[in-house]
XYZ file of C-alpha atoms in Angstrom:
332
model
C 121.304 38.026 166.456
C 122.400 36.164 169.598
C 119.499 35.219 171.833
C 119.711 36.345 175.475
C 121.246 33.649 177.645
C 119.870 33.003 181.104
C 122.132 32.859 184.133
C 123.806 29.429 183.834
C 123.725 29.123 187.606
C 125.891 29.796 190.594
C 129.439 28.635 190.781
C 132.853 30.131 190.235
C 135.248 29.325 187.413
C 139.009 29.512 187.705
C 140.237 31.022 184.450
C 143.659 31.917 183.114
C 144.635 35.322 181.773
C 145.482 34.643 178.134
C 146.108 38.164 176.872
C 146.287 41.781 178.029
C 145.875 44.452 175.382
C 145.911 48.237 175.533
C 142.658 49.417 173.917
C 143.167 53.108 174.701
C 145.204 55.348 176.962
C 143.239 54.223 180.040
C 141.535 50.972 178.987
C 143.068 47.514 179.171
C 141.304 44.484 177.730
C 141.691 41.109 179.427
C 141.115 37.810 177.630
C 140.352 34.826 179.885
C 140.215 31.109 179.097
C 139.799 27.781 180.816
C 143.282 26.461 181.755
C 142.325 23.054 180.341
C 140.908 24.493 177.129
C 137.293 23.686 177.986
C 134.179 25.499 176.793
C 132.941 28.401 178.898
C 129.290 29.028 179.828
C 127.372 30.658 176.975
C 126.441 34.330 177.074
C 124.643 36.939 175.013
C 125.326 40.627 174.326
C 124.881 42.692 177.476
C 126.141 40.003 179.868
C 128.735 40.616 182.555
C 130.943 38.512 184.796
C 132.144 38.908 188.379
C 135.926 39.137 188.578
C 137.260 38.175 192.003
C 140.309 40.238 192.892
C 142.272 40.377 196.165
C 139.795 41.475 198.811
C 137.033 42.534 196.427
C 134.729 41.538 193.564
C 134.104 43.709 190.512
C 131.638 43.364 187.635
C 132.810 43.785 184.032
C 130.800 43.560 180.817
C 131.786 40.929 178.288
C 132.875 42.635 175.076
C 134.135 39.758 172.940
C 132.330 37.411 170.562
C 129.529 35.292 172.116
C 130.182 32.633 169.467
C 133.662 32.098 170.913
C 133.038 29.624 173.734
C 136.771 29.307 174.482
C 137.386 32.816 175.826
C 135.827 35.718 177.707
C 136.968 39.265 177.012
C 136.466 42.254 179.283
C 137.815 45.806 179.188
C 138.826 47.674 182.338
C 139.069 51.438 182.671
C 141.749 52.595 185.070
C 139.774 54.742 187.500
C 141.526 57.789 188.928
C 139.962 57.114 192.334
C 140.179 53.331 192.112
C 139.317 51.423 195.274
C 141.757 48.755 194.137
C 139.966 46.867 191.351
C 141.041 48.677 188.206
C 144.472 49.513 189.652
C 145.104 45.823 190.347
C 144.072 44.795 186.824
C 146.285 47.441 185.213
C 149.309 47.127 187.508
C 149.382 43.562 188.809
C 147.531 41.207 186.461
C 149.769 39.293 184.049
C 149.277 36.636 181.328
C 149.217 33.209 182.943
C 147.643 34.423 186.185
C 144.630 32.501 187.452
C 141.536 34.441 188.514
C 138.130 33.380 189.794
C 135.115 34.400 187.732
C 131.391 34.255 188.537
C 128.546 34.372 186.040
C 127.910 35.301 183.330
C 124.638 37.099 184.123
C 122.575 39.268 181.830
C 120.126 41.989 182.900
C 120.897 44.070 179.807
C 119.960 41.633 177.061
C 118.963 42.604 173.535
C 115.226 42.486 172.872
C 113.631 42.149 169.416
C 112.936 45.580 167.924
C 112.328 47.243 164.561
C 115.438 49.353 165.063
C 118.063 50.133 167.692
C 119.639 53.311 169.048
C 122.784 52.716 171.091
C 124.210 55.466 173.312
C 127.586 54.814 174.961
C 129.700 57.039 177.158
C 133.341 56.179 177.821
C 133.832 52.636 179.121
C 130.087 52.130 178.553
C 131.019 51.015 175.041
C 131.980 47.573 176.417
C 128.505 45.962 176.589
C 127.370 47.932 173.529
C 130.078 46.604 171.191
C 128.821 42.980 171.033
C 125.264 44.334 170.693
C 126.231 46.377 167.650
C 128.004 43.371 166.132
C 124.936 41.197 166.764
C 122.384 43.543 165.188
C 124.733 44.206 162.264
C 125.079 40.458 161.648
C 121.296 40.137 161.801
C 120.825 42.894 159.230
C 118.887 45.080 161.670
C 118.521 48.864 161.468
C 120.766 50.502 164.068
C 122.662 53.652 165.048
C 125.362 54.276 167.650
C 126.383 57.493 169.394
C 129.649 57.003 171.298
C 130.947 59.869 173.409
C 134.179 60.372 175.310
C 136.256 63.168 176.792
C 139.328 62.676 174.588
C 139.921 60.449 171.579
C 142.968 58.904 173.265
C 140.793 57.567 176.099
C 138.113 55.975 173.892
C 138.383 52.208 173.441
C 137.547 50.117 170.365
C 137.509 53.006 167.877
C 139.201 50.820 165.249
C 136.534 48.114 165.642
C 133.787 50.688 165.242
C 135.486 52.275 162.228
C 134.924 49.041 160.296
C 131.206 49.149 161.096
C 131.016 52.839 160.191
C 132.052 52.282 156.586
C 129.296 52.828 153.987
C 127.350 49.688 153.097
C 125.553 50.780 149.927
C 126.547 52.121 146.471
C 125.178 55.583 147.288
C 127.771 55.892 150.051
C 125.290 56.499 152.837
C 126.765 55.684 156.240
C 126.686 57.645 159.429
C 125.474 54.804 161.636
C 128.362 55.324 164.050
C 128.757 58.788 165.532
C 131.917 59.302 167.593
C 131.636 62.462 169.670
C 134.816 63.704 171.357
C 133.980 66.246 174.041
C 137.359 68.005 173.804
C 136.781 68.580 170.088
C 133.061 69.199 169.679
C 131.392 69.129 173.079
C 129.325 66.391 174.743
C 126.743 64.107 173.171
C 123.701 66.044 171.956
C 120.935 64.129 173.710
C 118.344 66.549 172.396
C 119.189 65.584 168.829
C 119.393 61.888 169.682
C 116.274 61.579 171.819
C 114.241 64.695 171.126
C 111.837 62.899 168.820
C 110.437 59.560 170.102
C 110.646 56.744 167.569
C 108.024 54.025 167.763
C 109.557 50.572 167.484
C 113.054 51.746 168.483
C 114.856 50.145 171.425
C 117.294 52.525 173.147
C 120.320 50.945 174.843
C 122.535 53.140 176.992
C 125.582 52.510 179.158
C 128.108 54.910 180.607
C 128.652 57.347 183.492
C 125.824 57.986 185.942
C 125.236 61.528 184.697
C 124.690 60.331 181.125
C 122.354 57.549 182.259
C 120.312 59.925 184.414
C 119.939 62.385 181.538
C 118.936 59.701 179.041
C 116.519 58.156 181.540
C 114.881 61.537 182.162
C 114.410 62.277 178.453
C 113.023 58.835 177.660
C 110.648 58.879 180.650
C 109.215 62.202 179.468
C 108.466 61.308 175.856
C 109.456 57.815 174.740
C 107.164 54.752 174.884
C 107.262 52.717 178.092
C 109.909 50.022 177.860
C 111.847 51.654 175.021
C 114.871 52.404 177.210
C 117.296 49.744 178.416
C 120.278 50.833 180.469
C 123.012 49.407 182.634
C 124.784 51.147 185.467
C 128.334 50.508 186.616
C 127.677 52.367 189.871
C 124.656 52.342 192.146
C 122.096 55.134 192.161
C 121.949 57.281 195.255
C 118.710 56.805 197.179
C 117.669 59.373 199.745
C 116.443 57.306 202.689
C 114.924 58.852 205.804
C 116.227 56.794 208.754
C 113.017 57.589 210.642
C 110.998 55.766 207.970
C 113.006 52.552 208.273
C 111.070 49.737 209.901
C 111.468 46.094 210.752
C 109.739 43.290 208.844
C 109.816 39.525 208.415
C 111.142 37.518 205.499
C 109.554 34.100 205.063
C 111.783 31.654 203.178
C 109.139 29.472 201.527
C 111.295 26.518 200.482
C 113.360 26.456 203.671
C 110.307 27.036 205.904
C 112.252 29.592 207.941
C 111.054 33.034 209.022
C 113.824 35.619 209.384
C 113.312 38.930 211.234
C 114.922 41.907 209.487
C 115.501 44.863 211.845
C 115.379 48.456 210.639
C 118.556 49.478 208.864
C 119.907 45.963 208.320
C 120.239 44.366 204.854
C 118.011 41.381 204.114
C 121.043 39.496 202.800
C 122.909 39.797 206.122
C 119.931 38.539 208.111
C 119.446 35.624 205.726
C 123.120 34.700 206.002
C 122.954 34.681 209.806
C 119.934 32.374 209.578
C 121.864 29.941 207.377
C 120.219 30.942 204.079
C 123.045 31.582 201.623
C 122.407 34.052 198.791
C 125.261 35.178 196.500
C 126.097 38.869 196.964
C 128.855 39.912 194.593
C 128.494 43.697 194.550
C 126.441 44.528 197.670
C 125.206 47.644 195.842
C 122.251 46.398 193.781
C 123.979 46.614 190.399
C 125.131 43.074 189.531
C 122.004 40.939 190.022
C 123.737 38.080 191.836
C 121.330 38.291 194.790
C 118.087 38.572 192.806
C 115.335 36.513 194.473
C 111.777 35.767 193.388
C 108.986 37.346 195.452
C 106.067 35.023 196.240
C 104.040 37.408 198.418
C 104.378 40.898 199.865
C 105.519 44.237 198.470
C 109.175 45.121 198.028
C 110.761 48.528 198.440
C 113.227 48.477 195.574
C 116.544 50.258 196.038
C 118.551 48.549 193.317
C 120.032 50.178 190.226
C 119.362 47.227 187.949
C 115.663 46.548 187.490
C 113.740 48.859 185.181
C 110.878 50.914 186.560
C 108.410 48.491 184.961
C 110.201 45.504 186.506
C 110.191 47.137 189.917
C 106.485 47.940 189.634
C 105.765 44.341 188.587
C 107.287 43.257 191.900
C 108.323 39.770 190.829
C 111.895 39.887 192.149
C 114.127 42.000 194.377
C 117.817 42.383 195.203
C 118.224 41.336 198.814
C 121.519 43.190 199.273
C 119.897 46.657 199.198
C 116.102 46.428 198.870
C 113.592 46.174 201.714
C 109.884 45.494 202.262
C 106.903 47.828 202.324
C 104.784 45.082 203.829
C 105.217 43.599 207.286
C 105.826 40.191 205.740
C 107.760 39.328 202.574
C 107.657 35.766 201.242
C 110.656 34.824 199.090
C 111.493 31.757 196.998
C 114.319 30.626 199.232
């Protein structure tokens, strides 16, 4: 199994589009490589990259082979209400084009476990696919439930079909369950998660509704830390404007104290004070602006850290999160 790879650092790579491939009716995979043929930063299953497109930055999970240091592969769903990212990839991107890429970063890394349950909805199969390949190569016990609205929209079914073949003389298989909503209804989360399994790590990625439902079921019955999920879109946080208050951010290494007024992002105030922090998504989902907390109590509003990580209070995302204390000391 591939070990999780830490963020190799800041910096942007200029990569060339090597191949575009239709993976389903609405999903296009993009293979990227260094124009000079050089090795790319290492990554592990669950990692994503920032793809810089005209006027915006989007995060896409890597779905290729981590052992292949020559290429990165992502898969992009054409969104019906695209703000420009997926439409540009599908309509404008061509082999030979140069694009800027940040990362890779991994907040969805595989952890050692006795067994694995993977739950993917739609394009959420992208970070799950290299995970399944990794645990299969390691000989681990695993199952996958992959749901989609129509079979024609579901990517990588051929790849999964190879893994679904029986692996023993008795013909027992069934490790890959493909659930097509138009044919048999949605994923049965009650059957998948109704009985907690000690020693099982649950990995889930997909639409917000699926993630919320899985999170609710696991919080009610599964052991703490069993669930690992990744969101493509930020959670909605109900914030009372009357409760917003000002605070100070102390940048310990820079020896600068930055006032943060009510209603203003920490990242903006830091930038105005000359403290540069990368902010790729500005929504608390990519992890580019994660900063270590040295003192004080954060009010977490990101969609990336687990509940346990938020309660531990070791880091925060400065693009969306705030402070519960009057003074927050950060490793900046």
